XYZ file of C-alpha atoms in Angstrom:
37
model
C 2.933 -24.295 -12.656
C 0.501 -23.433 -10.239
C 2.460 -22.637 -7.273
C 4.417 -20.015 -9.488
C 0.664 -18.279 -10.409
C -0.044 -18.359 -6.822
C 3.525 -16.525 -5.582
C 2.805 -13.868 -8.555
C -0.934 -13.477 -6.970
C 0.437 -12.890 -3.313
C 3.317 -10.591 -4.843
C 0.430 -8.729 -6.719
C -1.780 -8.085 -3.915
C 1.020 -7.384 -1.267
C 2.359 -5.015 -3.717
C -1.412 -3.376 -3.997
C -1.647 -3.506 -0.526
C 1.517 -1.702 0.378
C 0.457 1.060 -2.367
C -3.100 1.372 -0.433
C -1.568 1.606 2.934
C 1.340 4.311 1.610
C -1.109 6.356 0.274
C -3.198 6.467 3.241
C -0.307 7.165 5.585
C 1.153 10.176 3.148
C -2.778 11.169 3.490
C -2.925 11.409 6.925
C 0.636 12.475 7.538
C -0.084 15.608 5.156
C -3.372 16.146 6.900
C -1.485 16.228 10.244
C 1.198 18.667 9.236
C -1.555 21.247 7.597
C -3.281 21.003 11.135
C -0.163 21.386 12.889
C 0.592 25.015 11.048
């Protein structure tokens, strides 16, 4: 039961960090695109 909770916690953390990095990446990409124009 404990290993399942750890697995779910790990997956949640990965999804959270992935979303954060994706948002950050899109923001930086959009800023660079705006500066290029």
